[in-house]
Short mmCIF file of C-alpha atoms and ligand atoms in Angstrom, two decimals:
data_model
loop_
_atom_site.label_atom_id
_atom_site.label_comp_id
_atom_site.label_asym_id
_atom_site.label_seq_id
_atom_site.Cartn_x
_atom_site.Cartn_y
_atom_site.Cartn_z
CA UNK A 17 30.07 -4.75 0.52
CA UNK A 18 28.26 -2.35 2.77
CA UNK A 19 25.25 -0.54 1.39
CA UNK A 20 26.12 2.83 -0.07
CA UNK A 21 22.47 3.24 -0.92
CA UNK A 22 20.11 1.35 1.38
CA UNK A 23 16.64 0.54 0.05
CA UNK A 24 15.13 2.34 3.04
CA UNK A 25 16.50 3.78 6.27
CA UNK A 26 13.96 3.46 9.06
CA UNK A 27 16.14 4.79 11.86
CA UNK A 28 14.84 7.93 13.49
CA UNK A 29 17.93 10.13 13.41
CA UNK A 30 16.41 13.55 12.94
CA UNK A 31 16.60 15.20 16.40
CA UNK A 32 13.40 17.18 16.00
CA UNK A 33 11.40 14.17 14.83
CA UNK A 34 12.77 12.04 17.64
CA UNK A 35 11.82 14.66 20.19
CA UNK A 36 8.29 14.94 18.79
CA UNK A 37 7.79 11.19 18.88
CA UNK A 38 9.14 10.92 22.43
CA UNK A 39 6.77 13.72 23.45
CA UNK A 40 3.90 11.74 21.98
CA UNK A 41 4.95 8.66 23.96
CA UNK A 42 5.20 10.66 27.19
CA UNK A 43 1.74 12.10 26.61
CA UNK A 44 0.33 8.58 26.51
CA UNK A 45 2.35 7.54 29.58
CA UNK A 46 0.84 10.52 31.38
CA UNK A 47 -2.81 9.71 30.69
CA UNK A 48 -2.43 5.93 30.72
CA UNK A 49 -5.13 5.07 28.17
CA UNK A 50 -3.01 2.64 26.20
CA UNK A 51 -5.97 1.21 24.30
CA UNK A 52 -8.36 3.54 22.46
CA UNK A 53 -6.97 6.64 24.13
CA UNK A 54 -7.91 10.09 22.83
CA UNK A 55 -5.13 10.03 20.21
CA UNK A 56 -6.88 7.14 18.44
CA UNK A 57 -10.06 9.12 17.83
CA UNK A 58 -7.99 12.12 16.80
CA UNK A 59 -6.00 10.10 14.28
CA UNK A 60 -9.17 8.47 12.91
CA UNK A 61 -10.61 11.91 12.32
CA UNK A 62 -7.44 13.35 10.76
CA UNK A 63 -6.96 10.45 8.33
CA UNK A 64 -10.66 10.41 7.41
CA UNK A 65 -10.49 14.15 6.76
CA UNK A 66 -7.37 13.82 4.62
CA UNK A 67 -9.18 11.21 2.49
CA UNK A 68 -12.57 12.97 2.29
CA UNK A 69 -14.31 10.24 4.27
CA UNK A 70 -16.75 10.53 7.17
CA UNK A 71 -15.48 7.80 9.47
CA UNK A 72 -12.14 6.23 10.36
CA UNK A 73 -11.39 3.14 12.43
CA UNK A 74 -7.87 2.67 13.77
CA UNK A 75 -6.76 -0.95 13.56
CA UNK A 76 -3.70 -3.04 14.27
CA UNK A 77 -2.46 -3.37 10.67
CA UNK A 78 -3.36 -2.98 7.03
CA UNK A 79 -4.13 -6.69 6.90
CA UNK A 80 -6.60 -6.23 9.76
CA UNK A 81 -8.22 -3.27 8.00
CA UNK A 82 -8.79 -5.38 4.86
CA UNK A 83 -10.09 -8.34 6.84
CA UNK A 84 -12.51 -6.21 8.84
CA UNK A 85 -13.65 -4.41 5.68
CA UNK A 86 -14.63 -7.67 4.00
CA UNK A 87 -16.23 -9.02 7.17
CA UNK A 88 -18.18 -5.78 7.61
CA UNK A 89 -19.54 -6.03 4.06
CA UNK A 90 -20.75 -9.49 5.07
CA UNK A 91 -19.62 -11.81 2.28
CA UNK A 92 -20.17 -15.56 2.32
CA UNK A 93 -18.33 -18.61 0.91
CA UNK A 94 -19.88 -18.32 -2.59
CA UNK A 95 -19.17 -14.62 -2.88
CA UNK A 96 -16.33 -13.50 -5.13
CA UNK A 97 -14.06 -10.51 -4.72
CA UNK A 98 -12.01 -9.44 -7.72
CA UNK A 99 -8.43 -8.60 -6.77
CA UNK A 100 -5.38 -7.87 -8.95
CA UNK A 101 -3.03 -10.84 -9.44
CA UNK A 102 -0.11 -8.68 -8.29
CA UNK A 103 -0.13 -7.35 -4.73
CA UNK A 104 1.26 -8.07 -1.30
CA UNK A 105 -0.37 -11.36 -0.31
CA UNK A 106 -2.37 -9.70 2.49
CA UNK A 107 -4.87 -8.53 -0.14
CA UNK A 108 -5.91 -12.06 -1.10
CA UNK A 109 -5.49 -13.44 2.42
CA UNK A 110 -7.97 -10.93 3.83
CA UNK A 111 -10.61 -12.10 1.34
CA UNK A 112 -9.97 -15.79 2.08
CA UNK A 113 -9.83 -15.40 5.85
CA UNK A 114 -13.07 -13.43 5.81
CA UNK A 115 -14.66 -16.46 4.13
CA UNK A 116 -15.05 -15.19 0.55
CA UNK A 117 -13.29 -16.15 -2.72
CA UNK A 118 -10.58 -14.03 -4.30
CA UNK A 119 -10.73 -13.97 -8.12
CA UNK A 120 -7.48 -12.81 -9.69
CA UNK A 121 -7.69 -10.23 -12.47
CA UNK A 122 -4.95 -8.95 -14.74
CA UNK A 123 -2.97 -5.77 -14.32
CA UNK A 124 -2.33 -3.04 -16.85
CA UNK A 125 0.97 -1.39 -17.65
CA UNK A 126 0.42 0.82 -14.60
CA UNK A 127 0.75 -2.45 -12.57
CA UNK A 128 -2.79 -1.87 -11.27
CA UNK A 129 -6.09 -3.69 -11.69
CA UNK A 130 -7.05 -3.58 -15.38
CA UNK A 131 -10.71 -2.58 -15.83
CA UNK A 132 -10.93 -4.60 -19.08
CA UNK A 133 -9.86 -7.75 -17.29
CA UNK A 134 -12.29 -7.04 -14.45
CA UNK A 135 -15.16 -6.78 -16.97
CA UNK A 136 -14.42 -10.27 -18.29
CA UNK A 137 -14.36 -11.77 -14.78
CA UNK A 138 -17.49 -10.21 -13.27
CA UNK A 139 -20.15 -12.88 -12.86
CA UNK A 140 -23.27 -13.61 -10.84
CA UNK A 141 -21.22 -14.39 -7.71
CA UNK A 142 -19.08 -11.24 -7.85
CA UNK A 143 -19.85 -9.02 -4.88
CA UNK A 144 -16.91 -6.66 -4.57
CA UNK A 145 -13.87 -5.16 -6.29
CA UNK A 146 -10.65 -4.79 -4.34
CA UNK A 147 -8.33 -2.49 -6.32
CA UNK A 148 -4.80 -2.07 -4.91
CA UNK A 149 -3.00 1.21 -5.51
CA UNK A 150 0.21 -0.68 -6.15
CA UNK A 151 3.56 1.18 -5.82
CA UNK A 152 1.61 4.25 -4.64
CA UNK A 153 -0.21 4.92 -7.91
CA UNK A 154 -3.98 5.30 -7.73
CA UNK A 155 -5.87 2.79 -9.95
CA UNK A 156 -8.16 3.79 -12.83
CA UNK A 157 -10.94 4.37 -10.33
CA UNK A 158 -13.38 6.01 -12.75
CA UNK A 159 -13.58 2.89 -14.92
CA UNK A 160 -13.63 0.56 -11.94
CA UNK A 161 -16.40 2.49 -10.24
CA UNK A 162 -18.43 2.40 -13.44
CA UNK A 163 -18.17 -1.42 -13.49
CA UNK A 164 -19.11 -1.51 -9.82
CA UNK A 165 -22.19 0.60 -10.43
CA UNK A 166 -23.27 -1.49 -13.42
CA UNK A 167 -23.07 -4.69 -11.39
CA UNK A 168 -23.93 -3.40 -7.94
CA UNK A 169 -20.53 -4.24 -6.44
CA UNK A 170 -18.91 -2.88 -3.30
CA UNK A 171 -15.55 -1.19 -3.91
CA UNK A 172 -12.88 -1.69 -1.26
CA UNK A 173 -9.65 0.23 -1.91
CA UNK A 174 -6.42 -1.33 -0.69
CA UNK A 175 -4.66 2.00 -0.34
CA UNK A 176 -1.89 0.56 1.88
CA UNK A 177 0.85 1.81 -0.43
CA UNK A 178 -0.75 5.05 -1.48
CA UNK A 179 -1.53 7.39 1.40
CA UNK A 180 -1.71 10.94 -0.04
CA UNK A 181 -1.32 9.78 -3.65
CA UNK A 182 -3.85 11.44 -5.95
CA UNK A 183 -5.77 10.93 -9.14
CA UNK A 184 -7.76 13.72 -10.78
CA UNK A 185 -7.09 15.75 -7.65
CA UNK A 186 -8.68 13.17 -5.36
CA UNK A 187 -6.68 11.32 -2.71
CA UNK A 188 -6.32 7.54 -2.51
CA UNK A 189 -8.96 6.26 -0.14
CA UNK A 190 -11.61 8.76 -1.24
CA UNK A 191 -13.00 6.65 -4.11
CA UNK A 192 -14.36 3.38 -2.75
CA UNK A 193 -17.13 2.40 -0.36
CA UNK A 194 -14.37 1.43 2.05
CA UNK A 195 -10.66 2.24 2.04
CA UNK A 196 -7.91 0.40 3.90
CA UNK A 197 -4.50 1.76 4.84
CA UNK A 198 -1.39 0.22 6.34
CA UNK A 199 0.91 2.38 8.40
CA UNK A 200 3.58 -0.25 8.95
CA UNK A 201 7.09 1.20 9.18
CA UNK A 202 7.81 0.81 5.47
CA UNK A 203 4.77 2.70 4.29
CA UNK A 204 4.70 6.36 3.28
CA UNK A 205 2.97 7.31 6.56
CA UNK A 206 4.86 5.02 8.92
CA UNK A 207 4.15 3.99 12.51
CA UNK A 208 6.99 2.73 14.70
CA UNK A 209 5.34 -0.69 14.63
CA UNK A 210 2.13 -2.16 13.26
CA UNK A 211 -0.85 0.07 12.50
CA UNK A 212 -3.68 0.44 10.00
CA UNK A 213 -6.87 2.35 9.26
CA UNK A 214 -10.27 1.61 7.74
CA UNK A 215 -12.34 4.46 6.27
CA UNK A 216 -15.91 4.70 5.03
CA UNK A 217 -18.87 7.07 4.75
CA UNK A 218 -21.28 4.25 5.62
CA UNK A 219 -22.37 4.38 9.23
CA UNK A 220 -23.62 0.79 9.40
CA UNK A 221 -20.34 -0.52 7.93
CA UNK A 222 -18.21 1.38 10.41
CA UNK A 223 -20.38 0.18 13.29
CA UNK A 224 -20.08 -3.42 12.23
CA UNK A 225 -16.33 -3.09 11.66
CA UNK A 226 -15.96 -1.54 15.09
CA UNK A 227 -17.80 -4.42 16.75
CA UNK A 228 -15.71 -6.97 14.83
CA UNK A 229 -12.55 -5.05 15.80
CA UNK A 230 -13.02 -6.21 19.37
CA UNK A 231 -14.26 -9.79 19.38
CA UNK A 232 -17.72 -8.95 18.07
CA UNK A 233 -18.64 -7.58 21.49
CA UNK A 234 -21.25 -4.94 22.12
CA UNK A 235 -20.44 -2.89 25.21
CA UNK A 236 -18.15 -5.68 26.45
CA UNK A 237 -21.19 -7.79 27.29
CA UNK A 238 -22.81 -9.42 24.30
CA UNK A 239 -20.93 -11.14 21.51
CA UNK A 240 -22.88 -10.47 18.35
CA UNK A 241 -20.64 -12.52 16.01
CA UNK A 242 -17.10 -13.85 16.27
CA UNK A 243 -14.51 -11.12 15.83
CA UNK A 244 -10.84 -10.49 16.52
CA UNK A 245 -8.82 -8.09 18.58
CA UNK A 246 -7.71 -5.69 15.87
CA UNK A 247 -7.36 -2.40 17.74
CA UNK A 248 -4.57 0.09 17.11
CA UNK A 249 -2.28 0.97 20.05
CA UNK A 250 -2.75 4.47 21.43
CA UNK A 251 1.05 4.83 21.34
CA UNK A 252 1.10 4.23 17.60
CA UNK A 253 -1.79 6.63 17.03
CA UNK A 254 -0.02 9.31 19.07
CA UNK A 255 3.20 8.94 17.08
CA UNK A 256 1.34 8.84 13.77
CA UNK A 257 -0.29 12.17 14.64
CA UNK A 258 3.21 13.65 14.89
CA UNK A 259 4.26 12.14 11.58
CA UNK A 260 1.15 13.04 9.61
CA UNK A 261 2.22 16.65 8.88
CA UNK A 262 5.47 15.41 7.28
CA UNK A 263 3.86 13.18 4.67
CA UNK A 264 3.51 15.77 1.93
CA UNK A 265 7.22 16.66 2.17
CA UNK A 266 8.20 12.99 2.15
CA UNK A 267 6.22 12.39 -1.02
CA UNK A 268 7.54 15.55 -2.63
CA UNK A 269 11.11 14.37 -2.07
CA UNK A 270 10.30 10.94 -3.48
CA UNK A 271 8.71 12.54 -6.52
CA UNK A 272 11.87 14.56 -7.15
CA UNK A 273 13.99 11.40 -7.09
CA UNK A 274 11.48 9.66 -9.36
CA UNK A 275 11.69 12.55 -11.82
CA UNK A 276 15.48 12.33 -11.86
CA UNK A 277 15.34 8.55 -12.44
CA UNK A 278 12.85 9.08 -15.25
CA UNK A 279 15.14 11.57 -16.96
CA UNK A 280 18.22 9.42 -16.61
CA UNK A 281 16.98 5.85 -17.17
CA UNK A 282 14.02 5.93 -19.58
CA UNK A 283 16.15 4.81 -22.52
CA UNK A 284 17.30 1.64 -20.72
CA UNK A 285 14.46 0.23 -18.62
CA UNK A 286 10.69 0.47 -18.32
CA UNK A 287 10.01 3.39 -16.01
CA UNK A 288 6.89 4.33 -13.99
CA UNK A 289 5.01 7.02 -15.88
CA UNK A 290 2.51 9.55 -14.63
CA UNK A 291 -0.33 11.08 -16.57
CA UNK A 292 -1.04 14.75 -15.83
CA UNK A 293 -3.99 13.69 -13.65
CA UNK A 294 -1.83 11.39 -11.52
CA UNK A 295 0.29 12.22 -8.49
CA UNK A 296 1.98 9.04 -7.32
CA UNK A 297 3.32 8.59 -3.79
CA UNK A 298 6.24 6.34 -4.83
CA UNK A 299 5.92 3.77 -2.10
CA UNK A 300 8.28 2.03 -4.51
CA UNK A 301 9.94 3.15 -7.72
CA UNK A 302 9.45 0.00 -9.76
CA UNK A 303 11.31 -0.42 -13.02
CA UNK A 304 10.94 -3.29 -15.49
CA UNK A 305 13.56 -5.10 -17.50
CA UNK A 306 14.04 -8.54 -19.00
CA UNK A 307 17.48 -8.59 -17.31
CA UNK A 308 16.04 -8.06 -13.86
CA UNK A 309 17.97 -10.69 -11.91
CA UNK A 310 21.36 -9.79 -13.35
CA UNK A 311 20.73 -6.09 -12.86
CA UNK A 312 19.74 -6.81 -9.25
CA UNK A 313 23.08 -8.63 -8.69
CA UNK A 314 25.05 -5.90 -10.46
CA UNK A 315 23.53 -3.24 -8.20
CA UNK A 316 24.12 -5.33 -5.09
CA UNK A 317 27.81 -5.72 -5.97
CA UNK A 318 28.03 -1.92 -6.13
CA UNK A 319 26.44 -1.36 -2.73
CA UNK A 320 23.01 -0.46 -4.02
CA UNK A 321 20.11 -2.21 -2.36
CA UNK A 322 17.35 -2.73 -4.91
CA UNK A 323 14.47 -5.06 -4.05
CA UNK A 324 12.15 -7.52 -5.70
CA UNK A 325 9.03 -6.65 -3.76
CA UNK A 326 6.57 -9.38 -4.74
CA UNK A 327 8.48 -12.17 -6.52
CA UNK A 328 5.31 -14.22 -7.10
CA UNK A 329 1.83 -13.29 -8.15
CA UNK A 330 -0.68 -14.00 -5.40
CA UNK A 331 -2.33 -16.87 -7.32
CA UNK A 332 1.12 -18.46 -7.82
CA UNK A 333 1.64 -18.75 -4.07
CA UNK A 334 1.35 -22.28 -2.65
CA UNK A 335 -1.67 -21.22 -0.59
CA UNK A 336 -3.62 -20.31 -3.74
CA UNK A 337 -2.11 -22.42 -6.50
CA UNK A 338 -4.51 -24.89 -8.01
CA UNK A 339 -7.61 -23.54 -6.35
CA UNK A 340 -7.53 -20.01 -7.69
CA UNK A 341 -9.83 -18.50 -10.27
CA UNK A 342 -8.93 -15.76 -12.70
CA UNK A 343 -6.96 -14.79 -15.79
CA UNK A 344 -3.83 -12.61 -15.72
CA UNK A 345 -1.44 -13.07 -18.68
CA UNK A 346 0.05 -9.57 -18.49
CA UNK A 347 0.81 -10.01 -14.79
CA UNK A 348 2.54 -13.35 -15.54
CA UNK A 349 4.74 -11.55 -18.07
CA UNK A 350 5.56 -8.65 -15.80
CA UNK A 351 6.21 -10.34 -12.47
CA UNK A 352 9.70 -11.58 -13.41
CA UNK A 353 10.73 -8.18 -14.74
CA UNK A 354 10.00 -5.88 -11.82
CA UNK A 355 12.69 -4.36 -9.63
CA UNK A 356 12.36 -1.56 -7.07
CA UNK A 357 15.15 1.02 -6.92
CA UNK A 358 15.88 2.89 -3.69
CA UNK A 359 13.63 5.96 -3.66
CA UNK A 360 13.16 7.51 -0.25
CA UNK A 361 13.33 10.84 1.48
CA UNK A 362 16.66 10.19 3.21
CA UNK A 363 18.54 9.74 -0.05
CA UNK A 364 20.78 12.62 -1.04
CA UNK A 365 21.36 13.67 -4.66
CA UNK A 366 24.74 11.96 -4.64
CA UNK A 367 23.12 8.63 -3.82
CA UNK A 368 20.53 9.12 -6.54
CA UNK A 369 23.36 9.63 -9.04
CA UNK A 370 25.14 6.51 -7.73
CA UNK A 371 22.05 4.45 -8.49
CA UNK A 372 21.72 5.97 -11.94
CA UNK A 373 25.38 5.41 -12.69
CA UNK A 374 25.20 1.79 -11.58
CA UNK A 375 22.13 1.03 -13.68
CA UNK A 376 23.66 2.71 -16.71
CA UNK A 377 26.97 0.88 -16.29
CA UNK A 378 25.13 -2.47 -16.29
CA UNK A 379 23.68 -1.83 -19.73
CA UNK A 380 26.76 -0.05 -21.09
CA UNK A 381 28.91 -3.04 -20.16
CA UNK A 382 26.87 -4.90 -22.73
CA UNK A 383 24.50 -6.92 -20.56
C1 LIG B 413 1.55 -3.39 3.40
C2 LIG B 413 0.39 -3.87 2.63
C3 LIG B 413 -0.69 -4.53 3.23
C4 LIG B 413 -0.70 -4.99 4.65
O1 LIG B 413 -0.36 -4.08 5.59
P1 LIG B 413 0.19 -4.54 7.01
O2 LIG B 413 0.02 -3.29 7.79
O3 LIG B 413 1.61 -4.94 6.83
O4 LIG B 413 -0.67 -5.63 7.51
C5 LIG B 413 -1.78 -4.85 2.46
N1 LIG B 413 -1.82 -4.58 1.15
C6 LIG B 413 -0.80 -3.98 0.52
C7 LIG B 413 -0.92 -3.67 -0.92
C8 LIG B 413 0.35 -3.62 1.24
O5 LIG B 413 1.36 -3.04 0.61
#
């Protein structure tokens, strides 16, 4: 069965958008600065501005942003970073690769890092908190920042899924000491390939991250410490500059679909909720149900592409199993119940109703 409702549609089929992106590419072809061209600095400034931060550093991916953030903070093998048990695995990998220890905390019903769980896990070796704004909902940053202040911890936001999401009027990325974004093609602000961004107000952190971004070299002469090549392509920066003005409209459309789903499905499945202070970006619209796998199959048979985004908790992955510290009973309960419905700006109202009808029919047929 072909997909009547694809999970996402990444093709660039809007003529105006295509023309803008091709213009951006030609601009780079004309000046020839393929690495760290002027568009990179411009994008760094625009994203930093949008997130109320002083400095931006364009990098090759969200994973790279997280890795460089933890390296720039300068954590060692004994140092612990508290991460939520549920995230894309890059969150934990960045901590491990940078030489520190991830400690896995529980999530709340918002699917985000639970401040209560964090409190029970903070110990003498804890150096940082790494909240993930999962699904595009900003974490309870007030509570988390209070814990961080009490224990002198660095806060690194993994805002990969949450560009332009807000809490209490403040955008994702504006809360922590450092914020990391992914602009891979699936994210709300998408590149046409890999891209990411690191933000901070701290001048010494941005300087260190910048040195680490290119092999730890200072002025291409002296290697201060081992680094990587984690630079963003000028081409991606140039195209992202063209896409940046569209983000608000993209999120608005997703929020409309989310609202419709909420109206039509709340009686059947667990639905993402928003408090009045929250404005989610809906990177995913993630429902919960004990009949997840059968519902998934039912939707597939009707041409609706739902997705199980992260089928395992990070500490359940082979790379972490056995060696991982933490406590996350709520996450263990939830992980087998989560399913993401299609929720993207290219969906028309008819498709939204198809999804609703298919979900309703599953439960009405007595499953
Ligand atoms: C996408 C994502 C990343 C990694 O981003 P890449 O650009 O794919 O490397 C990290 N953390 C979370 C929560 C993500 O969703």
